[in-house]
């Protein structure tokens, strides 16, 4: 249980945001502190080097002018050398042309020979400036160079080697390091506080979304037009908007489901009620005449047939609601399929004196589920016959291009009111319920038709004028699209 709680704690968005901001602030503070200290050290060393170099060059000119290498008794030059050594806490060494040390402010190496890279380069006329961070000192090598009468640099007669300690810089650096640590701790604490506040502020809308979803799940928001309204941020506003669209769609589907269940119950119950009334009438009479008995049994047979049709249509609709993987796709001659459909429906059309015509503009072969598409087209043509006027006509035409085949079913029937056309594919929807029941309609035919066409990645449209007729156009791909 403790592990589970710890896992949930670590998965909390607020905790993750706090930890992330805190770690970033600590890391940024460390990088900034190190950067400042390194920059300070470089700047301080550079400033010290420039300062010493300028003083050393002045002294080097004085040494050359006073011919100090030949006359080491010059108190003025010796005093200046000792002064630089004392002020900068360093050491000054004068080297002659034979690489012998003629003057050492420390008095340790006079008379000794020194040969180093810096000294050699300086004898070539270069000013050498180097910094040893490990032993903490700056070393300068300045050539002692005579001036020609025309102002040009002459021969190098010696080298002045200046070594200066950087202990004072390191002491300042250590102090600055302590101050920077304190400042970093203060800033990190402030950033942590800001991180806590920011994380709570950022997560609060998500918690509101979670709470409203919980209320919605409990039925609290069922009567609200907008189930979710959290507009603190653009993202949460989009989440709310998209969820409300989904919620609205779910409500429509739920209403459709409830209506469907209610309609199924009613449609299945109506024939049973009629059969029970007829049966009760027969059972309640003695010596029922044979003619009346036959009439009642014929009516019962009609109701049984109607019940059977409703059940068959429901089973067909259930099959259509399954995934497209249930399709049995084969290559079908659509012209022959239409001929067969109209051949089966022609007796119904002749009975109602309807002129049924098929017009094929070209041979059409397509990859379709013949059973399902036959059922869909049969429903369209049968409706065109049933909801037609006496001595009317039904015109079925077939055409195709390189990508689709097109089926058009036109009739001269009663038409569909404009306000009802958007509902005709709904299950159990009837434009004229009394007229539909008279001719045996269940209100499922167009729903079955539309589902079959959509399963084939096709499209169906309706154009109708009440009292003038209806035209259904169907478009189906010639090659089935997975």
Coordinates of N, CA, C and O in Angstrom, one line a residue, residues 70-187:
X70 N 75.4 47.4 -16.5 CA 76.8 47.7 -16.4 C 77.1 48.3 -15.0 O 78.3 48.3 -14.6
X71 N 76.1 48.9 -14.4 CA 76.3 49.7 -13.2 C 75.2 49.3 -12.2 O 74.2 50.0 -12.1
X72 N 75.4 48.2 -11.5 CA 74.3 47.7 -10.6 C 74.2 48.5 -9.3 O 73.4 48.2 -8.4
X73 N 75.0 49.6 -9.2 CA 75.0 50.4 -7.9 C 74.0 51.5 -8.0 O 73.9 52.3 -7.0
X74 N 73.2 51.6 -9.1 CA 72.2 52.6 -9.2 C 71.2 52.5 -8.1 O 70.3 51.5 -8.2
X75 N 71.2 53.3 -7.1 CA 70.2 53.2 -6.0 C 68.8 53.5 -6.5 O 67.8 52.9 -6.0
X76 N 68.6 54.4 -7.5 CA 67.3 54.7 -8.0 C 66.6 53.4 -8.6 O 65.5 53.1 -8.3
X77 N 67.4 52.7 -9.5 CA 66.8 51.6 -10.1 C 66.6 50.5 -9.1 O 65.5 49.8 -9.1
X78 N 67.5 50.3 -8.2 CA 67.4 49.2 -7.2 C 66.2 49.5 -6.3 O 65.4 48.6 -6.0
X79 N 66.0 50.8 -6.0 CA 64.8 51.2 -5.2 C 63.5 50.9 -5.9 O 62.5 50.4 -5.3
X80 N 63.5 51.2 -7.2 CA 62.3 50.9 -8.0 C 62.0 49.4 -8.1 O 60.9 49.0 -8.0
X81 N 63.1 48.6 -8.3 CA 62.9 47.2 -8.3 C 62.3 46.6 -7.0 O 61.4 45.8 -7.0
X82 N 62.9 47.1 -5.9 CA 62.4 46.7 -4.6 C 60.9 47.2 -4.3 O 60.1 46.4 -3.7
X83 N 60.6 48.3 -4.9 CA 59.2 48.9 -4.7 C 58.2 48.0 -5.4 O 57.2 47.7 -4.9
X84 N 58.5 47.7 -6.7 CA 57.6 46.8 -7.4 C 57.4 45.5 -6.8 O 56.3 45.0 -6.6
X85 N 58.5 44.9 -6.3 CA 58.5 43.6 -5.6 C 57.6 43.7 -4.4 O 56.9 42.8 -4.1
X86 N 57.7 44.8 -3.7 CA 57.0 45.0 -2.4 C 55.5 45.2 -2.7 O 54.6 44.7 -2.0
X87 N 55.2 46.1 -3.6 CA 53.8 46.5 -3.9 C 53.0 45.3 -4.4 O 51.9 45.1 -4.0
X88 N 53.6 44.6 -5.3 CA 52.8 43.5 -6.0 C 53.1 42.1 -5.4 O 52.7 41.1 -5.9
X89 N 53.9 42.2 -4.2 CA 54.2 40.9 -3.6 C 54.8 39.9 -4.5 O 54.3 38.8 -4.7
X90 N 55.8 40.4 -5.2 CA 56.4 39.6 -6.3 C 57.9 39.6 -6.2 O 58.6 40.1 -5.3
X91 N 58.5 39.1 -7.3 CA 59.9 38.9 -7.4 C 60.4 39.4 -8.7 O 59.7 39.1 -9.8
X92 N 61.5 40.2 -8.8 CA 62.0 40.7 -10.0 C 63.4 40.2 -10.2 O 64.2 40.3 -9.3
X93 N 63.7 39.7 -11.4 CA 65.0 39.2 -11.7 C 65.5 39.9 -13.0 O 64.7 39.9 -14.0
X94 N 66.7 40.3 -13.0 CA 67.4 40.9 -14.1 C 68.4 39.9 -14.7 O 69.3 39.4 -14.0
X95 N 68.3 39.7 -16.0 CA 69.1 38.7 -16.7 C 69.9 39.4 -17.8 O 69.3 40.1 -18.6
X96 N 71.2 39.1 -17.8 CA 72.0 39.7 -18.9 C 72.1 38.9 -20.1 O 71.4 37.8 -20.2
X97 N 72.9 39.3 -21.1 CA 73.0 38.6 -22.4 C 73.5 37.2 -22.3 O 73.3 36.3 -23.2
X98 N 74.2 36.9 -21.2 CA 74.8 35.5 -21.1 C 73.9 34.6 -20.2 O 74.3 33.6 -19.8
X99 N 72.6 35.1 -20.0 CA 71.6 34.3 -19.3 C 72.0 34.2 -17.8 O 71.5 33.3 -17.1
X100 N 72.9 35.1 -17.3 CA 73.2 35.1 -15.9 C 72.3 36.1 -15.2 O 71.9 37.2 -15.7
X101 N 71.9 35.7 -13.9 CA 71.1 36.6 -13.1 C 72.0 37.6 -12.4 O 72.8 37.3 -11.6
X102 N 71.8 38.9 -12.8 CA 72.6 39.9 -12.2 C 71.9 40.6 -11.0 O 72.6 41.3 -10.2
X103 N 70.6 40.5 -11.0 CA 69.8 41.1 -9.9 C 68.6 40.2 -9.6 O 67.9 39.8 -10.4
X104 N 68.4 40.0 -8.3 CA 67.3 39.2 -7.8 C 66.8 39.9 -6.5 O 67.5 40.1 -5.5
X105 N 65.5 40.4 -6.6 CA 65.0 41.2 -5.4 C 64.9 40.3 -4.2 O 64.8 40.8 -3.1
X106 N 64.9 39.0 -4.4 CA 64.8 38.1 -3.3 C 66.3 37.8 -2.8 O 66.4 37.2 -1.7
X107 N 67.3 38.1 -3.6 CA 68.7 37.9 -3.2 C 69.0 36.4 -3.1 O 70.0 36.1 -2.4
X108 N 68.4 35.6 -3.9 CA 68.6 34.1 -3.7 C 69.4 33.5 -4.9 O 70.2 32.6 -4.7
X109 N 69.2 34.0 -6.1 CA 69.8 33.3 -7.3 C 70.7 34.2 -8.1 O 71.0 33.9 -9.2
X110 N 71.2 35.3 -7.5 CA 72.2 36.2 -8.2 C 73.5 35.4 -8.5 O 74.0 34.6 -7.7
X111 N 73.9 35.6 -9.8 CA 75.1 34.8 -10.2 C 74.8 33.5 -10.9 O 75.6 32.9 -11.5
X112 N 73.5 33.0 -10.8 CA 73.2 31.8 -11.4 C 72.7 32.0 -12.8 O 72.4 33.1 -13.2
X113 N 72.7 30.9 -13.6 CA 72.3 31.0 -15.0 C 70.8 30.5 -15.1 O 70.5 29.5 -14.5
X114 N 70.1 31.2 -15.9 CA 68.7 30.7 -16.1 C 68.4 30.7 -17.6 O 68.6 31.7 -18.3
X115 N 67.9 29.6 -18.1 CA 67.5 29.4 -19.5 C 66.2 28.8 -19.5 O 66.0 27.6 -19.0
X116 N 65.1 29.5 -19.9 CA 63.8 29.0 -20.0 C 63.2 29.5 -21.3 O 63.7 30.3 -22.0
X117 N 62.1 28.9 -21.6 CA 61.4 29.2 -22.9 C 61.0 30.7 -22.9 O 61.1 31.4 -23.9
X118 N 60.5 31.2 -21.8 CA 60.0 32.6 -21.7 C 61.2 33.5 -21.9 O 61.1 34.5 -22.6
X119 N 62.3 33.2 -21.2 CA 63.5 34.1 -21.3 C 64.0 34.1 -22.8 O 64.4 35.1 -23.3
X120 N 64.1 32.9 -23.4 CA 64.6 32.8 -24.8 C 63.7 33.7 -25.7 O 64.2 34.4 -26.5
X121 N 62.4 33.5 -25.6 CA 61.5 34.3 -26.4 C 61.6 35.8 -26.2 O 61.5 36.6 -27.1
X122 N 61.8 36.1 -24.9 CA 62.0 37.5 -24.6 C 63.2 38.1 -25.2 O 63.3 39.3 -25.6
X123 N 64.3 37.3 -25.2 CA 65.6 37.8 -25.8 C 65.4 38.0 -27.3 O 66.2 38.7 -28.0
X124 N 64.3 37.4 -27.9 CA 64.0 37.6 -29.3 C 63.1 38.9 -29.5 O 62.6 39.1 -30.6
X125 N 62.8 39.6 -28.4 CA 62.1 40.9 -28.5 C 60.6 40.8 -28.2 O 59.8 41.7 -28.5
X126 N 60.2 39.6 -27.6 CA 58.7 39.4 -27.3 C 58.4 39.7 -25.8 O 59.3 39.4 -25.0
X127 N 57.3 40.3 -25.6 CA 56.8 40.4 -24.2 C 56.0 39.1 -23.9 O 55.0 38.8 -24.6
X128 N 56.4 38.5 -22.8 CA 55.8 37.2 -22.5 C 55.0 37.4 -21.2 O 55.4 38.0 -20.2
X129 N 53.7 36.9 -21.3 CA 52.8 37.1 -20.2 C 52.1 35.7 -19.9 O 51.4 35.2 -20.8
X130 N 52.3 35.1 -18.8 CA 51.7 33.8 -18.5 C 51.1 33.7 -17.1 O 51.6 34.5 -16.2
X131 N 50.1 32.8 -16.9 CA 49.5 32.7 -15.6 C 49.5 31.2 -15.2 O 49.0 30.4 -16.0
X132 N 50.0 30.9 -14.0 CA 50.0 29.6 -13.5 C 48.9 29.5 -12.4 O 49.1 30.0 -11.3
X133 N 47.8 28.9 -12.8 CA 46.7 28.8 -11.9 C 46.9 27.8 -10.7 O 46.4 27.9 -9.6
X134 N 47.8 26.8 -11.0 CA 48.1 25.8 -10.0 C 48.9 26.4 -8.8 O 48.5 26.2 -7.7
X135 N 49.9 27.1 -9.2 CA 50.8 27.7 -8.2 C 50.5 29.2 -7.9 O 51.1 29.8 -7.1
X136 N 49.5 29.7 -8.5 CA 48.9 31.0 -8.3 C 49.9 32.1 -8.4 O 50.2 32.9 -7.4
X137 N 50.5 32.3 -9.6 CA 51.3 33.4 -9.8 C 51.3 33.8 -11.3 O 51.0 33.0 -12.2
X138 N 51.6 35.1 -11.5 CA 51.7 35.7 -12.9 C 53.2 35.9 -13.2 O 53.9 36.5 -12.4
X139 N 53.6 35.5 -14.4 CA 55.0 35.7 -14.8 C 55.1 36.5 -16.0 O 54.4 36.2 -17.0
X140 N 55.9 37.6 -16.0 CA 56.1 38.4 -17.1 C 57.6 38.4 -17.5 O 58.5 38.5 -16.6
X141 N 57.9 38.4 -18.8 CA 59.2 38.5 -19.3 C 59.3 39.6 -20.3 O 58.7 39.6 -21.3
X142 N 60.1 40.7 -19.9 CA 60.1 41.9 -20.7 C 61.5 42.1 -21.2 O 62.5 42.1 -20.4
X143 N 61.7 42.2 -22.5 CA 63.1 42.4 -23.0 C 63.6 43.8 -22.7 O 62.9 44.8 -22.7
X144 N 64.9 43.8 -22.3 CA 65.6 45.1 -22.1 C 66.3 45.5 -23.4 O 67.3 44.9 -23.8
X145 N 65.7 46.4 -24.1 CA 66.0 46.7 -25.5 C 66.4 48.2 -25.6 O 65.7 49.1 -25.2
X146 N 67.6 48.4 -26.2 CA 68.1 49.7 -26.5 C 67.4 50.3 -27.7 O 66.9 49.6 -28.5
X147 N 67.3 51.7 -27.7 CA 66.7 52.4 -28.7 C 67.7 53.0 -29.6 O 68.7 53.6 -29.2
X148 N 67.6 52.9 -31.0 CA 68.5 53.5 -31.9 C 68.2 55.0 -32.0 O 67.2 55.5 -31.5
X149 N 69.1 55.7 -32.6 CA 69.0 57.1 -32.7 C 67.8 57.5 -33.5 O 67.2 58.6 -33.3
X150 N 67.4 56.7 -34.4 CA 66.2 57.0 -35.3 C 64.9 56.5 -34.7 O 63.8 56.6 -35.3
X151 N 64.9 56.0 -33.4 CA 63.7 55.6 -32.7 C 63.4 54.1 -32.9 O 62.4 53.7 -32.2
X152 N 64.1 53.4 -33.7 CA 63.8 52.0 -33.9 C 64.4 51.2 -32.8 O 65.3 51.6 -32.1
X153 N 63.8 50.0 -32.5 CA 64.2 49.2 -31.4 C 65.6 48.6 -31.8 O 65.8 48.1 -32.9
X154 N 66.5 48.6 -30.8 CA 67.8 48.0 -31.1 C 68.0 46.6 -30.5 O 67.0 45.9 -30.4
X155 N 69.2 46.3 -30.1 CA 69.5 45.0 -29.6 C 68.9 44.8 -28.2 O 68.8 45.7 -27.4
X156 N 68.6 43.5 -27.9 CA 68.2 43.2 -26.6 C 69.4 42.9 -25.8 O 70.2 42.0 -26.1
X157 N 69.6 43.6 -24.7 CA 70.8 43.5 -23.9 C 70.5 42.7 -22.6 O 71.4 42.3 -21.9
X158 N 69.2 42.4 -22.4 CA 68.9 41.6 -21.2 C 67.4 41.4 -21.1 O 66.6 41.8 -22.0
X159 N 66.9 40.7 -20.0 CA 65.5 40.4 -19.8 C 65.2 40.7 -18.3 O 66.0 40.3 -17.4
X160 N 64.0 41.3 -18.2 CA 63.5 41.5 -16.8 C 62.4 40.5 -16.6 O 61.4 40.5 -17.3
X161 N 62.6 39.6 -15.6 CA 61.6 38.5 -15.3 C 60.9 38.9 -14.0 O 61.5 39.1 -13.0
X162 N 59.5 39.1 -14.1 CA 58.7 39.5 -13.0 C 57.7 38.4 -12.7 O 57.0 38.0 -13.5
X163 N 57.8 37.9 -11.4 CA 56.8 36.9 -10.9 C 56.0 37.5 -9.8 O 56.6 38.0 -8.8
X164 N 54.7 37.5 -10.0 CA 53.8 38.2 -9.0 C 52.8 37.2 -8.4 O 52.1 36.4 -9.2
X165 N 52.6 37.1 -7.1 CA 51.7 36.2 -6.5 C 50.2 36.7 -6.7 O 50.0 37.9 -6.8
X166 N 49.3 35.7 -6.9 CA 47.9 36.1 -7.0 C 47.1 35.7 -5.8 O 45.9 35.4 -5.9
X167 N 47.7 35.6 -4.6 CA 47.1 35.2 -3.4 C 45.9 36.1 -3.0 O 44.9 35.7 -2.6
X168 N 46.2 37.4 -3.3 CA 45.1 38.4 -3.0 C 43.9 38.2 -3.8 O 42.7 38.3 -3.4
X169 N 44.1 37.8 -5.1 CA 43.0 37.6 -6.0 C 42.3 36.3 -5.5 O 41.0 36.3 -5.5
X170 N 43.0 35.3 -5.1 CA 42.4 34.0 -4.7 C 41.6 34.3 -3.4 O 40.5 33.7 -3.2
X171 N 42.1 35.2 -2.5 CA 41.4 35.5 -1.3 C 40.1 36.2 -1.6 O 39.0 35.8 -1.0
X172 N 40.1 37.1 -2.5 CA 38.9 37.8 -2.9 C 37.9 36.8 -3.6 O 36.7 36.8 -3.4
X173 N 38.5 35.8 -4.4 CA 37.7 34.8 -5.0 C 37.0 33.9 -4.0 O 35.8 33.5 -4.2
X174 N 37.7 33.5 -3.0 CA 37.1 32.6 -2.0 C 36.0 33.4 -1.2 O 34.9 32.8 -0.9
X175 N 36.2 34.7 -0.9 CA 35.1 35.4 -0.3 C 33.9 35.6 -1.2 O 32.8 35.4 -0.8
X176 N 34.2 35.8 -2.5 CA 33.1 36.0 -3.5 C 32.3 34.6 -3.6 O 31.1 34.6 -3.8
X177 N 33.1 33.5 -3.5 CA 32.5 32.2 -3.6 C 31.5 32.0 -2.4 O 30.4 31.5 -2.6
X178 N 31.9 32.4 -1.2 CA 31.0 32.2 -0.1 C 29.7 33.1 -0.2 O 28.6 32.6 0.0
X179 N 30.0 34.3 -0.7 CA 28.8 35.2 -0.9 C 27.9 34.6 -2.0 O 26.6 34.6 -1.8
X180 N 28.5 34.1 -3.1 CA 27.6 33.5 -4.2 C 26.8 32.3 -3.7 O 25.7 32.1 -4.2
X181 N 27.4 31.5 -2.8 CA 26.7 30.4 -2.3 C 25.4 30.8 -1.5 O 24.3 30.3 -1.6
X182 N 25.7 31.8 -0.7 CA 24.5 32.4 0.1 C 23.5 32.9 -0.8 O 22.3 32.7 -0.6
X183 N 23.9 33.7 -1.8 CA 22.9 34.3 -2.7 C 22.2 33.2 -3.5 O 21.0 33.3 -3.7
X184 N 22.9 32.1 -3.9 CA 22.3 31.0 -4.6 C 21.2 30.3 -3.7 O 20.2 30.0 -4.2
X185 N 21.6 30.1 -2.5 CA 20.6 29.5 -1.6 C 19.3 30.3 -1.4 O 18.2 29.8 -1.4
X186 N 19.5 31.6 -1.3 CA 18.4 32.6 -1.2 C 17.5 32.5 -2.4 O 16.3 32.4 -2.4
X187 N 18.2 32.6 -3.6 CA 17.5 32.6 -4.9 C 16.8 31.3 -5.1 O 15.6 31.2 -5.5

